[in-house]
Every structure is written in structure tokens, then in C-alpha cells.
GROMACS .gro file of C-alpha atoms in nm:
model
  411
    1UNK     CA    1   2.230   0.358  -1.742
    2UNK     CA    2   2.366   0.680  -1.630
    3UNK     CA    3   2.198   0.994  -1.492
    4UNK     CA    4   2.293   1.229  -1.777
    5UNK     CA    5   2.156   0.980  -2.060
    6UNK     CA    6   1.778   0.961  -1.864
    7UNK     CA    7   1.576   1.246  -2.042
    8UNK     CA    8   1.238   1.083  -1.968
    9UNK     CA    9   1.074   0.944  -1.696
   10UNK     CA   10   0.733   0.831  -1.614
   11UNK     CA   11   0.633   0.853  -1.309
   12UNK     CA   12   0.372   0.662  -1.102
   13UNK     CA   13   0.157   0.967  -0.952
   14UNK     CA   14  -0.081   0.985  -0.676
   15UNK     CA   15  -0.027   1.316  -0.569
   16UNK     CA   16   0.030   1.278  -0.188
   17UNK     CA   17   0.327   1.373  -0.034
   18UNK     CA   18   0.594   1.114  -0.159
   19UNK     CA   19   0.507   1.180  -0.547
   20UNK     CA   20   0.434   1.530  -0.498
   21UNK     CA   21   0.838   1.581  -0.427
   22UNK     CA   22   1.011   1.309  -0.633
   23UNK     CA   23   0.854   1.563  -0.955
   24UNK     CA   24   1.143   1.874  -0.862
   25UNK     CA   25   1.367   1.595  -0.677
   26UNK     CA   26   1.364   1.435  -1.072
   27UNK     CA   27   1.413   1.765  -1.196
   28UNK     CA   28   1.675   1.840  -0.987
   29UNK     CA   29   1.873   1.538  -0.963
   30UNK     CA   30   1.846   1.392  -1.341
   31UNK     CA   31   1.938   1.638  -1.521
   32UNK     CA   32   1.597   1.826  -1.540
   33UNK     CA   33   1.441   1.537  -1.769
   34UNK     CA   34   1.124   1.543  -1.851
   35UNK     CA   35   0.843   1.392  -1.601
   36UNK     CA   36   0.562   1.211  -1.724
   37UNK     CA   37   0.294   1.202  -1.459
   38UNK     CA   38   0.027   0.875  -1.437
   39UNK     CA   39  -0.205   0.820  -1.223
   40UNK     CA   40  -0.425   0.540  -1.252
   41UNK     CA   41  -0.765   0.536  -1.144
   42UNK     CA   42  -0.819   0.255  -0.892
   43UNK     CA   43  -1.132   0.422  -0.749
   44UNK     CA   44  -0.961   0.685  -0.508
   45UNK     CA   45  -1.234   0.911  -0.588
   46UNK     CA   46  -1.180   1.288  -0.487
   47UNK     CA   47  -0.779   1.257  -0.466
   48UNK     CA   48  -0.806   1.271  -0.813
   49UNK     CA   49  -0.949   1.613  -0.806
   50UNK     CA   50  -0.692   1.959  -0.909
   51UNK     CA   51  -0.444   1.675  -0.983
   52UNK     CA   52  -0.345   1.806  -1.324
   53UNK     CA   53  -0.293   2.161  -1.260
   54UNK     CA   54  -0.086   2.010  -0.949
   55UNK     CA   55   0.141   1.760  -1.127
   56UNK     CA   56   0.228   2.058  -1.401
   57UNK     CA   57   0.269   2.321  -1.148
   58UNK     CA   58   0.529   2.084  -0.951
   59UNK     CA   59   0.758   2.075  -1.354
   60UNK     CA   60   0.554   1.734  -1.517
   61UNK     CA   61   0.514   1.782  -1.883
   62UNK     CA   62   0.163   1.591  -1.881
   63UNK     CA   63  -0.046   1.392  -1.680
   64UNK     CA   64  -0.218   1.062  -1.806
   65UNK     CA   65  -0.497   1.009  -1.581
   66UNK     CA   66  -0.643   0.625  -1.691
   67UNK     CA   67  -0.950   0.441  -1.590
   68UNK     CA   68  -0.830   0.123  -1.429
   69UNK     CA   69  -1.137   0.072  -1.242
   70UNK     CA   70  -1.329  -0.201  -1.412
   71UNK     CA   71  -1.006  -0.382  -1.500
   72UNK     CA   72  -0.901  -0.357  -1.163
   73UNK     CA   73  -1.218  -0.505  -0.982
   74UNK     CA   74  -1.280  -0.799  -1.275
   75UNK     CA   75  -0.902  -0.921  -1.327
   76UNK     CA   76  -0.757  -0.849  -0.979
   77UNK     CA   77  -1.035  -0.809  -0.678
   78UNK     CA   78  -1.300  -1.094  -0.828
   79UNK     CA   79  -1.047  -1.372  -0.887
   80UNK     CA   80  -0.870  -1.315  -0.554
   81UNK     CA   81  -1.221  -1.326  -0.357
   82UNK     CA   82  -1.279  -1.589  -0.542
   83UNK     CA   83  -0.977  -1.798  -0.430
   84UNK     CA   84  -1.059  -1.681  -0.039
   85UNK     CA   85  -0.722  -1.524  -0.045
   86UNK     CA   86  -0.653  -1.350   0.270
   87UNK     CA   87  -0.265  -1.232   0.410
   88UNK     CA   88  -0.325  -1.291   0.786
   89UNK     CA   89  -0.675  -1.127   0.767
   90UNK     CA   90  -0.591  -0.814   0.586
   91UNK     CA   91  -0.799  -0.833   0.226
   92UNK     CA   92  -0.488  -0.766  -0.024
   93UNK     CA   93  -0.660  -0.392  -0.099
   94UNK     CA   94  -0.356  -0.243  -0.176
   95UNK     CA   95  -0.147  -0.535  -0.290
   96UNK     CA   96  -0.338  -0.623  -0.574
   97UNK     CA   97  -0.394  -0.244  -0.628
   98UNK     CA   98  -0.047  -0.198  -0.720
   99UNK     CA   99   0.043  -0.469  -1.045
  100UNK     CA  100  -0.278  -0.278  -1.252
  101UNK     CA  101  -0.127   0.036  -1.191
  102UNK     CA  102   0.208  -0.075  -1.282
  103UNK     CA  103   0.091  -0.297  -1.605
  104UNK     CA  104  -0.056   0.008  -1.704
  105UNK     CA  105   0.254   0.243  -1.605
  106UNK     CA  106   0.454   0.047  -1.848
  107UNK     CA  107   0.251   0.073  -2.123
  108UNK     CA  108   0.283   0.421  -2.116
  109UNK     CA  109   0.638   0.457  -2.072
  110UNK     CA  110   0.685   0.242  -2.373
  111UNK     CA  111   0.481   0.428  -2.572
  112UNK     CA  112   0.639   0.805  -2.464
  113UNK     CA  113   0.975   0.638  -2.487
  114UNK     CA  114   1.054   0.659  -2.140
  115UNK     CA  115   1.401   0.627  -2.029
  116UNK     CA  116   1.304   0.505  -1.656
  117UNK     CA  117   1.035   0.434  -1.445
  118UNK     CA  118   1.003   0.611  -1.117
  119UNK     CA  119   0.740   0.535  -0.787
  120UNK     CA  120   0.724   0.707  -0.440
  121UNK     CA  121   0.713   0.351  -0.241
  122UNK     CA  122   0.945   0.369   0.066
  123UNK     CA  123   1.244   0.119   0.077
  124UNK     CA  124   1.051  -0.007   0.400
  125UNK     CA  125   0.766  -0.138   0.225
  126UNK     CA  126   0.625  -0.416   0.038
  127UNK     CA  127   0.488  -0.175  -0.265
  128UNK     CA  128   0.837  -0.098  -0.401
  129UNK     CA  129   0.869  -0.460  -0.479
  130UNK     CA  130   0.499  -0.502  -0.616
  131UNK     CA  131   0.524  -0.214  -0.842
  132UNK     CA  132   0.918  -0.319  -0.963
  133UNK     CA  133   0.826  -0.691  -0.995
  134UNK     CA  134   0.540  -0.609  -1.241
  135UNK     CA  135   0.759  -0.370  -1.437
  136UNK     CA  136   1.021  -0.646  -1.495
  137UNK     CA  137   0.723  -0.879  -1.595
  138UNK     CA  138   0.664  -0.649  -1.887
  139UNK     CA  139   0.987  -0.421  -1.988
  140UNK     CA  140   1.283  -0.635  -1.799
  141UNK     CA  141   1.534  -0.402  -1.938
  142UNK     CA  142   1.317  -0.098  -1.804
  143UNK     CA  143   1.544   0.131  -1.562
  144UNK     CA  144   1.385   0.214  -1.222
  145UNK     CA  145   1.428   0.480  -1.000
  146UNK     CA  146   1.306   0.460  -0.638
  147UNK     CA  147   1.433   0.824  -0.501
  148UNK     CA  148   1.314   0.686  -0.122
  149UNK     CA  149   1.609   0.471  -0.210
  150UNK     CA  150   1.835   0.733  -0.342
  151UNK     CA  151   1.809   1.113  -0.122
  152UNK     CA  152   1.859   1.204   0.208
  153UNK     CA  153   1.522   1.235   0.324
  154UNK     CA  154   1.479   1.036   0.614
  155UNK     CA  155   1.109   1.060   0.699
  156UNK     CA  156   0.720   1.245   0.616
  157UNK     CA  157   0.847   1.557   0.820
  158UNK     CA  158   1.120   1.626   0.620
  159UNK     CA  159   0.949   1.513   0.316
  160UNK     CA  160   0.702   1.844   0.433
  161UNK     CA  161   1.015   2.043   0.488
  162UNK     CA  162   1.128   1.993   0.105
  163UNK     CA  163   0.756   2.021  -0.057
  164UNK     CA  164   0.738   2.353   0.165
  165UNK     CA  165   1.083   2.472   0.022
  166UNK     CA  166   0.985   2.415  -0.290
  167UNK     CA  167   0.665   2.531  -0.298
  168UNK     CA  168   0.436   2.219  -0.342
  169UNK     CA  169   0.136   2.226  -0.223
  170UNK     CA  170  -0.012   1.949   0.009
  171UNK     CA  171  -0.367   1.873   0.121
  172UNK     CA  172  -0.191   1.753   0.445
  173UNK     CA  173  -0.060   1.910   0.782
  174UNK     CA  174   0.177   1.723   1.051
  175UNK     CA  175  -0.075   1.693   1.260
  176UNK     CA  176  -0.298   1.448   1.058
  177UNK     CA  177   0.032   1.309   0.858
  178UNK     CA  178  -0.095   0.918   0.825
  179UNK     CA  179   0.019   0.710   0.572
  180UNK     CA  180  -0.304   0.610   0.365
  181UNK     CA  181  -0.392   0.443   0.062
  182UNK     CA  182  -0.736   0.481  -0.057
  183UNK     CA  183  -0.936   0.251  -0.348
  184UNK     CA  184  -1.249   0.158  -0.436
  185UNK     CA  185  -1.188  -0.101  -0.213
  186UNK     CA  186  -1.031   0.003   0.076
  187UNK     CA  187  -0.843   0.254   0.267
  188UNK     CA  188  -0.519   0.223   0.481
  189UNK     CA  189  -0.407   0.425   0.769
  190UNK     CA  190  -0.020   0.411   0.918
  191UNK     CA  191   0.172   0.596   1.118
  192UNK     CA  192   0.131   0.856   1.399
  193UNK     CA  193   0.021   0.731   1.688
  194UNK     CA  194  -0.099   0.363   1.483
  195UNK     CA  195   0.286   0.320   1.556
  196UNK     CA  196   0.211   0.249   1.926
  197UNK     CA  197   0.066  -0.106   1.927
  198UNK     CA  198  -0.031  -0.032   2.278
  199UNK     CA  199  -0.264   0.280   2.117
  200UNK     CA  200  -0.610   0.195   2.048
  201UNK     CA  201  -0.686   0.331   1.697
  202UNK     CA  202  -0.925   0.674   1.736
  203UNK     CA  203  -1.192   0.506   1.504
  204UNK     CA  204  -1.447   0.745   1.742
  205UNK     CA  205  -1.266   1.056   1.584
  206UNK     CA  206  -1.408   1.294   1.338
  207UNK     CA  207  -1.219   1.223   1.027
  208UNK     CA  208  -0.986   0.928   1.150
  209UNK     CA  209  -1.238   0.685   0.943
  210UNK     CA  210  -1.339   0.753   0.565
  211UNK     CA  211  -1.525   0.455   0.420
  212UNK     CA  212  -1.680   0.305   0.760
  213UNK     CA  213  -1.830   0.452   1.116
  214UNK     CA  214  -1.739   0.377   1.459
  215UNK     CA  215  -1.944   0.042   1.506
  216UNK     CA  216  -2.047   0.194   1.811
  217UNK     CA  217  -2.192   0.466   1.589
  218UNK     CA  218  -2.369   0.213   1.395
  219UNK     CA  219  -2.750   0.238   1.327
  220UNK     CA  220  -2.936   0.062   1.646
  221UNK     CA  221  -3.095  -0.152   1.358
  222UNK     CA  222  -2.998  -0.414   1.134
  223UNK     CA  223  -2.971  -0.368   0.783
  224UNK     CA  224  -3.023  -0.692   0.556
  225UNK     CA  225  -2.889  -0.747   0.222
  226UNK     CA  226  -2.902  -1.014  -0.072
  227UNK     CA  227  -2.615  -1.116  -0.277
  228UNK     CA  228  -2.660  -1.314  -0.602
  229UNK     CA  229  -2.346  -1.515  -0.779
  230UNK     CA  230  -2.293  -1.683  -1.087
  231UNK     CA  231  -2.003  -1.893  -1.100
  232UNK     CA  232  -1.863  -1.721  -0.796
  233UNK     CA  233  -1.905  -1.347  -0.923
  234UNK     CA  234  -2.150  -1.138  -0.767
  235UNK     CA  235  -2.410  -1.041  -0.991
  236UNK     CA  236  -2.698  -0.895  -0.879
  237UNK     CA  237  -2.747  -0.661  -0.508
  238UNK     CA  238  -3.122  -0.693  -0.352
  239UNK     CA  239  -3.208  -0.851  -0.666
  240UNK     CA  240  -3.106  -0.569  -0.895
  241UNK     CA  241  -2.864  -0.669  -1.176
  242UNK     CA  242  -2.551  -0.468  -1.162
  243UNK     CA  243  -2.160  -0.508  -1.281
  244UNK     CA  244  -1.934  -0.621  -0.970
  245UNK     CA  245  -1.788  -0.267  -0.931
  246UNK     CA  246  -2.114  -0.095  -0.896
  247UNK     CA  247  -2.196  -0.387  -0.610
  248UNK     CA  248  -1.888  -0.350  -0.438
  249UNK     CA  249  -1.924   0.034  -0.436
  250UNK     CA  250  -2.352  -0.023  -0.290
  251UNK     CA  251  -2.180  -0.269  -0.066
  252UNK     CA  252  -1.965   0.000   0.065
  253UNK     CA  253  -2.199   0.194   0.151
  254UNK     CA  254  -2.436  -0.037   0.316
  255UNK     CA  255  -2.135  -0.201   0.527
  256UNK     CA  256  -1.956   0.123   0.605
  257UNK     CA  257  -2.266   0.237   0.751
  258UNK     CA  258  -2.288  -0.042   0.963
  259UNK     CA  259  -1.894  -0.062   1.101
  260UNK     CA  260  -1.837  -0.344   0.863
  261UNK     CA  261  -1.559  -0.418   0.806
  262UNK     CA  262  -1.260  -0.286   1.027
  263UNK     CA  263  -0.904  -0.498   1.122
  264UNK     CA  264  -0.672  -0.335   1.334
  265UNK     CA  265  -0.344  -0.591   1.189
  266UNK     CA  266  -0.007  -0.617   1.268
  267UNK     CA  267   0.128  -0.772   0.979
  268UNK     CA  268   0.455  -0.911   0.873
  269UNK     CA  269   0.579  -0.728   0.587
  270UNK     CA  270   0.774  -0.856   0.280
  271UNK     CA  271   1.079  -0.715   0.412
  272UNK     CA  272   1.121  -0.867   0.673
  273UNK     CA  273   0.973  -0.633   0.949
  274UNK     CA  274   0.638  -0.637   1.155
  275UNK     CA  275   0.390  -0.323   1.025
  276UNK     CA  276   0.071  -0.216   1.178
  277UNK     CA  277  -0.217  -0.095   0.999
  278UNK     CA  278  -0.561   0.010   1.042
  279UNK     CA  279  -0.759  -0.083   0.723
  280UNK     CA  280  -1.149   0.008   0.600
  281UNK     CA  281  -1.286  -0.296   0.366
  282UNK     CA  282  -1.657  -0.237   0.433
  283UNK     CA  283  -1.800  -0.385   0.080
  284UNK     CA  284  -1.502  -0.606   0.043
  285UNK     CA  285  -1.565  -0.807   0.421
  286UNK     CA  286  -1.923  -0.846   0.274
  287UNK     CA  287  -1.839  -1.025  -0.054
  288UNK     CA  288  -1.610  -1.185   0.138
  289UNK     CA  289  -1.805  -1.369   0.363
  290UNK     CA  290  -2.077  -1.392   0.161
  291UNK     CA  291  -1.908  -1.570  -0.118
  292UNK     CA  292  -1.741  -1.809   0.192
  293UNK     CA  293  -2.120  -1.828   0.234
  294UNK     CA  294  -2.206  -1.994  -0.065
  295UNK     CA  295  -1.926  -2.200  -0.133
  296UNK     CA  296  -2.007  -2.398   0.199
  297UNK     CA  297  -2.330  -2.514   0.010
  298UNK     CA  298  -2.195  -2.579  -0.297
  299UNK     CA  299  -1.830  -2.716  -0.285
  300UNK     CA  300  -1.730  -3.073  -0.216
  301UNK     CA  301  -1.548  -3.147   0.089
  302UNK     CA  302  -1.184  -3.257  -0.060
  303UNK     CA  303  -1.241  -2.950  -0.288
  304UNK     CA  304  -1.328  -2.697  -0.019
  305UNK     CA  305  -1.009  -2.797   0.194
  306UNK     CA  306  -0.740  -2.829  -0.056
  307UNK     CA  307  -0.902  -2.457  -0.240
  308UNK     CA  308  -0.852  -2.332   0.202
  309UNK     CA  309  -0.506  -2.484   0.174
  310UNK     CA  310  -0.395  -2.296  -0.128
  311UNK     CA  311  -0.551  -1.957  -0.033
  312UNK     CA  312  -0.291  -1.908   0.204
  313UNK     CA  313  -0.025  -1.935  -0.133
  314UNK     CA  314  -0.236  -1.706  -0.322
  315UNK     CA  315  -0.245  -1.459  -0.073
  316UNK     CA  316   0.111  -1.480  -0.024
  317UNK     CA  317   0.156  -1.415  -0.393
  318UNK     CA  318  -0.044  -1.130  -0.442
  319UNK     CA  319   0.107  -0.979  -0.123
  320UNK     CA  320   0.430  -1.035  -0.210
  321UNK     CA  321   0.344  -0.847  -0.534
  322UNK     CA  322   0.368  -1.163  -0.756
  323UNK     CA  323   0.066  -1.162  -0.973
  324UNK     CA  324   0.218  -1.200  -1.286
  325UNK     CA  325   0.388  -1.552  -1.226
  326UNK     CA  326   0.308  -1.890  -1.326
  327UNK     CA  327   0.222  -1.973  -1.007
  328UNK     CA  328  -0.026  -1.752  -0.938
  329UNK     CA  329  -0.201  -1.818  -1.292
  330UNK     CA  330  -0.193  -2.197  -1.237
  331UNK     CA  331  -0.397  -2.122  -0.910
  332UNK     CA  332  -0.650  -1.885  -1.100
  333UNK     CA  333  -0.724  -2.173  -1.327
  334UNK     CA  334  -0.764  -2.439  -1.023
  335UNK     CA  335  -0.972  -2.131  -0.920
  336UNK     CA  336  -1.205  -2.037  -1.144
  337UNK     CA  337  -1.310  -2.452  -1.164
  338UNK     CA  338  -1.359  -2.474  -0.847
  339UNK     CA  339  -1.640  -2.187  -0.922
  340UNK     CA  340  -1.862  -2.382  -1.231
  341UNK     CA  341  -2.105  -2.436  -0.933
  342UNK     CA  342  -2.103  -2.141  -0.722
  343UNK     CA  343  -2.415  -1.996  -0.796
  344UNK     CA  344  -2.649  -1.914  -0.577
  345UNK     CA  345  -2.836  -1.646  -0.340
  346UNK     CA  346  -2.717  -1.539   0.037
  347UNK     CA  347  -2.884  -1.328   0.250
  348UNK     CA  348  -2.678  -1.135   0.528
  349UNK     CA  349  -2.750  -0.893   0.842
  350UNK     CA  350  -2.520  -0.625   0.937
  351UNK     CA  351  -2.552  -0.457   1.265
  352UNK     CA  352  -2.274  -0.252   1.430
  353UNK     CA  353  -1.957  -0.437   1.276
  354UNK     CA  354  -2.104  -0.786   1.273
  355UNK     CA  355  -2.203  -0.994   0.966
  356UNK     CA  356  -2.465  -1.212   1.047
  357UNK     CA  357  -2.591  -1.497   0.839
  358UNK     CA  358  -2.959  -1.497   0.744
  359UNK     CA  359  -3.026  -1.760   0.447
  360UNK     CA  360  -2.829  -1.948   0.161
  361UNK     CA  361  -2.965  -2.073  -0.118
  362UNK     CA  362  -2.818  -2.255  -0.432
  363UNK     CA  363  -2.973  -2.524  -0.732
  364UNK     CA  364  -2.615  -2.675  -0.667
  365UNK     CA  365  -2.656  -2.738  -0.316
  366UNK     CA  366  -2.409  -3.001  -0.185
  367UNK     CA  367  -2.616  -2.975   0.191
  368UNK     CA  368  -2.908  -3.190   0.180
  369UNK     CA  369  -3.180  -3.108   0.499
  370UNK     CA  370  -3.312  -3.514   0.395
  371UNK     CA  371  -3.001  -3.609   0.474
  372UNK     CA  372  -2.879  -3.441   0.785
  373UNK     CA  373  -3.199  -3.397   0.945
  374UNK     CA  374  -3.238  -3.531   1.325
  375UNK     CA  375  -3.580  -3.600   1.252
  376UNK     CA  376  -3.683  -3.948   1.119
  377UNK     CA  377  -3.546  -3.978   0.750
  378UNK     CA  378  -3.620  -4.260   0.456
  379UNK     CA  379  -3.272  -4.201   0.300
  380UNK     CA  380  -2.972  -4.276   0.551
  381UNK     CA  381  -2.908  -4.619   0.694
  382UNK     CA  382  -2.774  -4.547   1.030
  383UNK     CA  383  -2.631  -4.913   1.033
  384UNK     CA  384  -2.412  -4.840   0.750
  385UNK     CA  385  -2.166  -4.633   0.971
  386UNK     CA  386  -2.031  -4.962   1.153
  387UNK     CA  387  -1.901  -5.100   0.848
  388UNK     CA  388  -1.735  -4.765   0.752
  389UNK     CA  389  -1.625  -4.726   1.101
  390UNK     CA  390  -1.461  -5.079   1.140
  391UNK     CA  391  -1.257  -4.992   0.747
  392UNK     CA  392  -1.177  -4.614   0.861
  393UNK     CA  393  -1.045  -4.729   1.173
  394UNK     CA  394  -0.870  -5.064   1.078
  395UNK     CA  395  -0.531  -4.859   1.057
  396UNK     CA  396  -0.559  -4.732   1.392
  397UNK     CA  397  -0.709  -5.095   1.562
  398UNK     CA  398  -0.427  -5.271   1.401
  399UNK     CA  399  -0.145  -5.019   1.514
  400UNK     CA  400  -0.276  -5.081   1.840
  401UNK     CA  401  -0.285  -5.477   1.793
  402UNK     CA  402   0.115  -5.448   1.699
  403UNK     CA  403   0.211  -5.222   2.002
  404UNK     CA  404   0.054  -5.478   2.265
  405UNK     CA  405   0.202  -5.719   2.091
  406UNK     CA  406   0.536  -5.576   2.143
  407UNK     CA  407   0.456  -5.469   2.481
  408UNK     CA  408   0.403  -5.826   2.570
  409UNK     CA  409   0.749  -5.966   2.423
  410UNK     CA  410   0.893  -5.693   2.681
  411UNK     CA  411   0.764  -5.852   2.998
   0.00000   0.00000   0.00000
């Protein structure tokens, strides 16, 4: 498709510095089309506020502002805490952030009539392929414009020179220019001096953290918790019934207060190239490890390894922006079986960063204290493990029969 025959485009919005430009860049350089502004609620909380009057003052037409929050948490967080999906530690917060908001971004552009589709994701990052790999899973014929791909502006500093020229306003200076991306689950920070792997990350600093403290800052006293599951969702919080969004936002609170939850990564991107991050997950390291927790009591042993075995493909997948694949869906149904017994109560201490076990319980308890007790038991017959023994190990005694075998024909 040509330039002059785009009139519309939607635009993914956030309102930070990269989609606060591409608005007049659009203007500018498509033949002043019209801009359709969406911004999708994922639980960034106050950057949402004065983003109306900011997205028409900068030449959008409208602004869709949609509540993704609930979808986002129940289709996208649950199921991939469920699976124990983590990419090299990091806790997929923006990854799986990015195929709601795009789901959604096409549904809208099919419905204004939408010539293109335009995002603000660098053509160094992994989020230009999430976001254009769920747009082709729902409108393959969709055009896509990616202006980081397109203009001459080469980094944040002169993306501030052109928002200054053009009189967009920015809630940022150059001073505190990181890169973050903020959810109800977690919040990134890149750039500045996080380039320096030899820099230790200023997590002491007023304002460097958002979600979490210092865990040197952390109360002197633990804090304990209890986390009920059905079916590997959490539930209830300290016994109180509530939906999973409402726990993961209380579980914010109670681990951010406690330094929960803080990984310093250097992580191998997408594209090929080695990125380093700081990232706040203080309710998601809870679930986490509380749903980990559980699953310990209640999952069989071939289960348990081959569901640790395909985490690391999950994680993969919903880093690598591939949520909407056969692949992944296949593994969210060998998922969600693995979960008909993962139900259950954990209790958990925090105290300045640490996550401290304090009591599991579950009616579907695998572990059996009658069983493994060192104390004198009715039920085990300790003279049954020489027969199991002698079978497990035949393989082994018998490759060892044939090698001095053939040792001896050498002499």
C-alpha cells in the first residue's frame, strides 16, 4: 500500500515519549491522515491520567481508552503462572502485556476502517514483533507502520529534540530518561546508566523504584500472608475471597513493601542482542512461588518434571510474542490438566526481599508425613527397596558384566 492511499491509522498509544511523536510524525509523513489513538488499560494506573486532552492536542481525532485489565490478568497472567513459565527469570510482565493490547488494537482498527496499524516499539526490541505477530494473527492483510523503523531519529534525546520542536509535552526530562513499562504487574526500567552492567542499579534512590522499596528499606519485621487456589488460580488473600486481579494488586502491596520481588537480568533478546533490565514484580514473585508451593504437594513426579520441562517452551513463546499459535494453546490445555488438583492453602513470610515458606496445605496432597517419616512407621517395608534396587539397577550391573567381559578377551 502506498503512503498517499493511508487516510487512517490507529495507533497503539501510551503516551510516553515514542507515541507522543509518531502522532505529528503520522501527520506529517502520511499525508496528514487521520490518527486514531488506543490505549489499553493493562493496569498502568496514573499514566493514564490528562491522556485524552494530550493525544488530541498532539492532531489524534479520538482516543479509545479500553479496560483490558481483567482480560489481561485471567487469559494472559493466570495461565502463564500457571504453566511456571519464566524467560531466564524475568516473569514475562511485558511480553504477555503486549498480544491483549494488540488483539484489542485490531478490533478497533477494523471497526474505524483503519488503513494501517502503527506502534512506537523500537526496531531493537522484542515488542515490535509481539505487537506485529498478534496483528497478523487477526487482520493478516493489515498494513503496519513502525516509524522507529522508518525516520531518522536515532535515539530518546533526539526523540526530546522533535517532541520539543513540536510542542509535545512530556512528563519526562533527560535526566531521568529510562525506558519503562509499567502494568498491573510489573514495571521495567532501561537505559541510562542500567546500560553499564558494571553499574549497580540505584534501587536506594528516591524515585528509581515505583512498585517495591530498597530491601534494605524493608520493615525490620516479617509480614505473613495466606494464599488460597482452586485448580491453580488464586482465590482467596488471608482468607478473604477476592477475583485474581484484586489479589495480585493486595499482593503488590504487601510484597513491594517488603523488597519482594526485584531481578536485576541481562537477558537475551529476540533479536538477537543481550539487554539489561531492572524489573519490579512484587505480587507477581509471590504467586509465583507460592503456586510452585503448592504444586510440590500436589503434582505427581513424571507430571511435575515434564510440566518444568515445557515451561521453558512456554516462556519462550510468550516472550517471543507468540501467544496466539498452536503451540502455545496445545500447552495451555496440557496446562490447565495438570491443575484439576491444585488446590490448596500456602502460607508465606516476606522479610526484606526474601520469600520464606511457612506452611502448605492441600486435600490432594501427594506428600504423605506416614510415609516419609524417620520415625517408626506401619506402612513402608524397608525390605522392599532391594528388590527394586536389584530391577532399577540390572541395566547398569549388566553393562558392567559385558565391559569386564571384554576387558578380559583383551589380556
Amino acid at each position: 500500500m502506498n503512503k498517499k492511499d493511508i487516510k487512517k491509522v490507529v495507533l497503539a498509544y501510551s503516551g510516553g515519549l515514542d507515541t507522543s511523536i509518531i502522532i505529528p510524525w503520522l501527520k506529517e509523513n502520511y499525508n496528514n491522515c487521520e490518527v486514531v489513538a488506543v490505549s489499553g488499560n493493562v493496569g498502568q494506573g496514573d499514566e493514564l491520567d490528562g491522556l485524552e486532552e494530550k493525544a488530541l492536542k498532539t492532531g489524534a481525532s479520538k482516543l479509545y481508552v479500553v479496560d483490558l485489565t481483567d482480560e489481561f490478568v485471567d487469559d494472559f497472567i493466570i495461565p502463564t503462572v500457571q504453566a511456571g513459565a519464566l524467560y531466564e527469570g524475568y516473569m514475562l510482565g511485558t511480553s504477555f502485556a503486549r498480544p491483549v493490547i494488540a488483539k484489542k488494537l485490531v478490533e478497533i482498527a477494523l471497526a474505524e476502517g483503519a488503513d494501517a496499524i502503527a506502534h512506537g516499539c523500537t526496531g531493537k526490541g522484542n515488542d515490535q514483533v509481539r505487537f506485529e505477530l498478534a496483528v497478523k494473527a487477526f487482520a493478516p492483510n493489515m498494513k503496519i507502520i513502525a516509524p522507529w523503523r522508518e525516520w531518522n531519529i536515532k535515539s530518546r534525546e533526539e526523540e526530546i529534540d522533535y517532541a520539543e520542536a513540536h510542542n509535545v509535552p512530556l512528563k519526562i526530562n533527560r535526566e531521568t530518561n529510562y525506558s519503562k513499562d509499567k502494568n498491573l504487574w510489573h514495571l521495567s526500567h532501561e537505559g541510562l546508566d542500567l546500560e553499564d552492567a558494571g553499574n549497580e542499579p540505584q534501587y536506594e534512590k528516591p524515585g528509581f523504584l515505583e512498585m517495591s522499596v530498597s530491601p534494605l528499606e524493608a520493615p525490620d519485621v516479617p509480614t505473613y500472608l495466606t494464599l488460597d487456589f482452586e485448580k491453580g488460580v488464586p482465590v482467596a488473600l488471608d482468607g478473604k475471597k477476592m477475583s485474581a486481579k484484586d489479589i495480585i494488586l493486595a499482593l503488590n502491596k504487601l510484597g513491594g513493601a517488603n523488597g519482594i520481588g526485584l531481578l536485576d537480568i541481562v537477558e537475551n533478546r529476540l533479536v538477537g542482542m543481550k539487554c539489561r533490565g531492572v524489573y519490579e514484580t512484587p505480587g507477581g514473585a509471590i504467586l509465583y512461588f507460592a503456586h510452585n508451593y503448592l504444586e510440590t504437594m500436589t503434582l505427581d513426579k513424571m507430571t511435575a518434571h515434564k510440566k518444568q520441562e515445557l515451561s521453558v517452551t512456554f516462556a519462550e513463546l510468550v516472550y517471543n510474542g507468540q501467544w496466539f499459535t498452536p503451540l502455545r494453546e496445545a500447552l495451555s490445555a496440557f496446562v490447565t490438566a495438570t491443575q484439576k488438583n491444585v488446590t490448596g492453602k500456602v502460607k508465606l513470610k516476606l522479610y526484606k526481599g526474601n520469600i520464606i515458606k511457612a506452611g502448605v496445605w492441600s486435600d490432594y496432597a501427594l506428600y504423605s508425613e506416614e510415609l516419609a517419616t524417620f520415625g517408626e512407621d506401619h506402612v513402608y517395608n524397608q525390605a522392599d527397596a532391594a528388590g527394586f534396587i536389584n530391577l532399577f539397577g540390572l541395566p547398569l550391573k549388566v553393562q558392567a558384566q559385558v565391559n569386564a567381559k571384554s576387558a578380559a578377551k583383551k589380556k
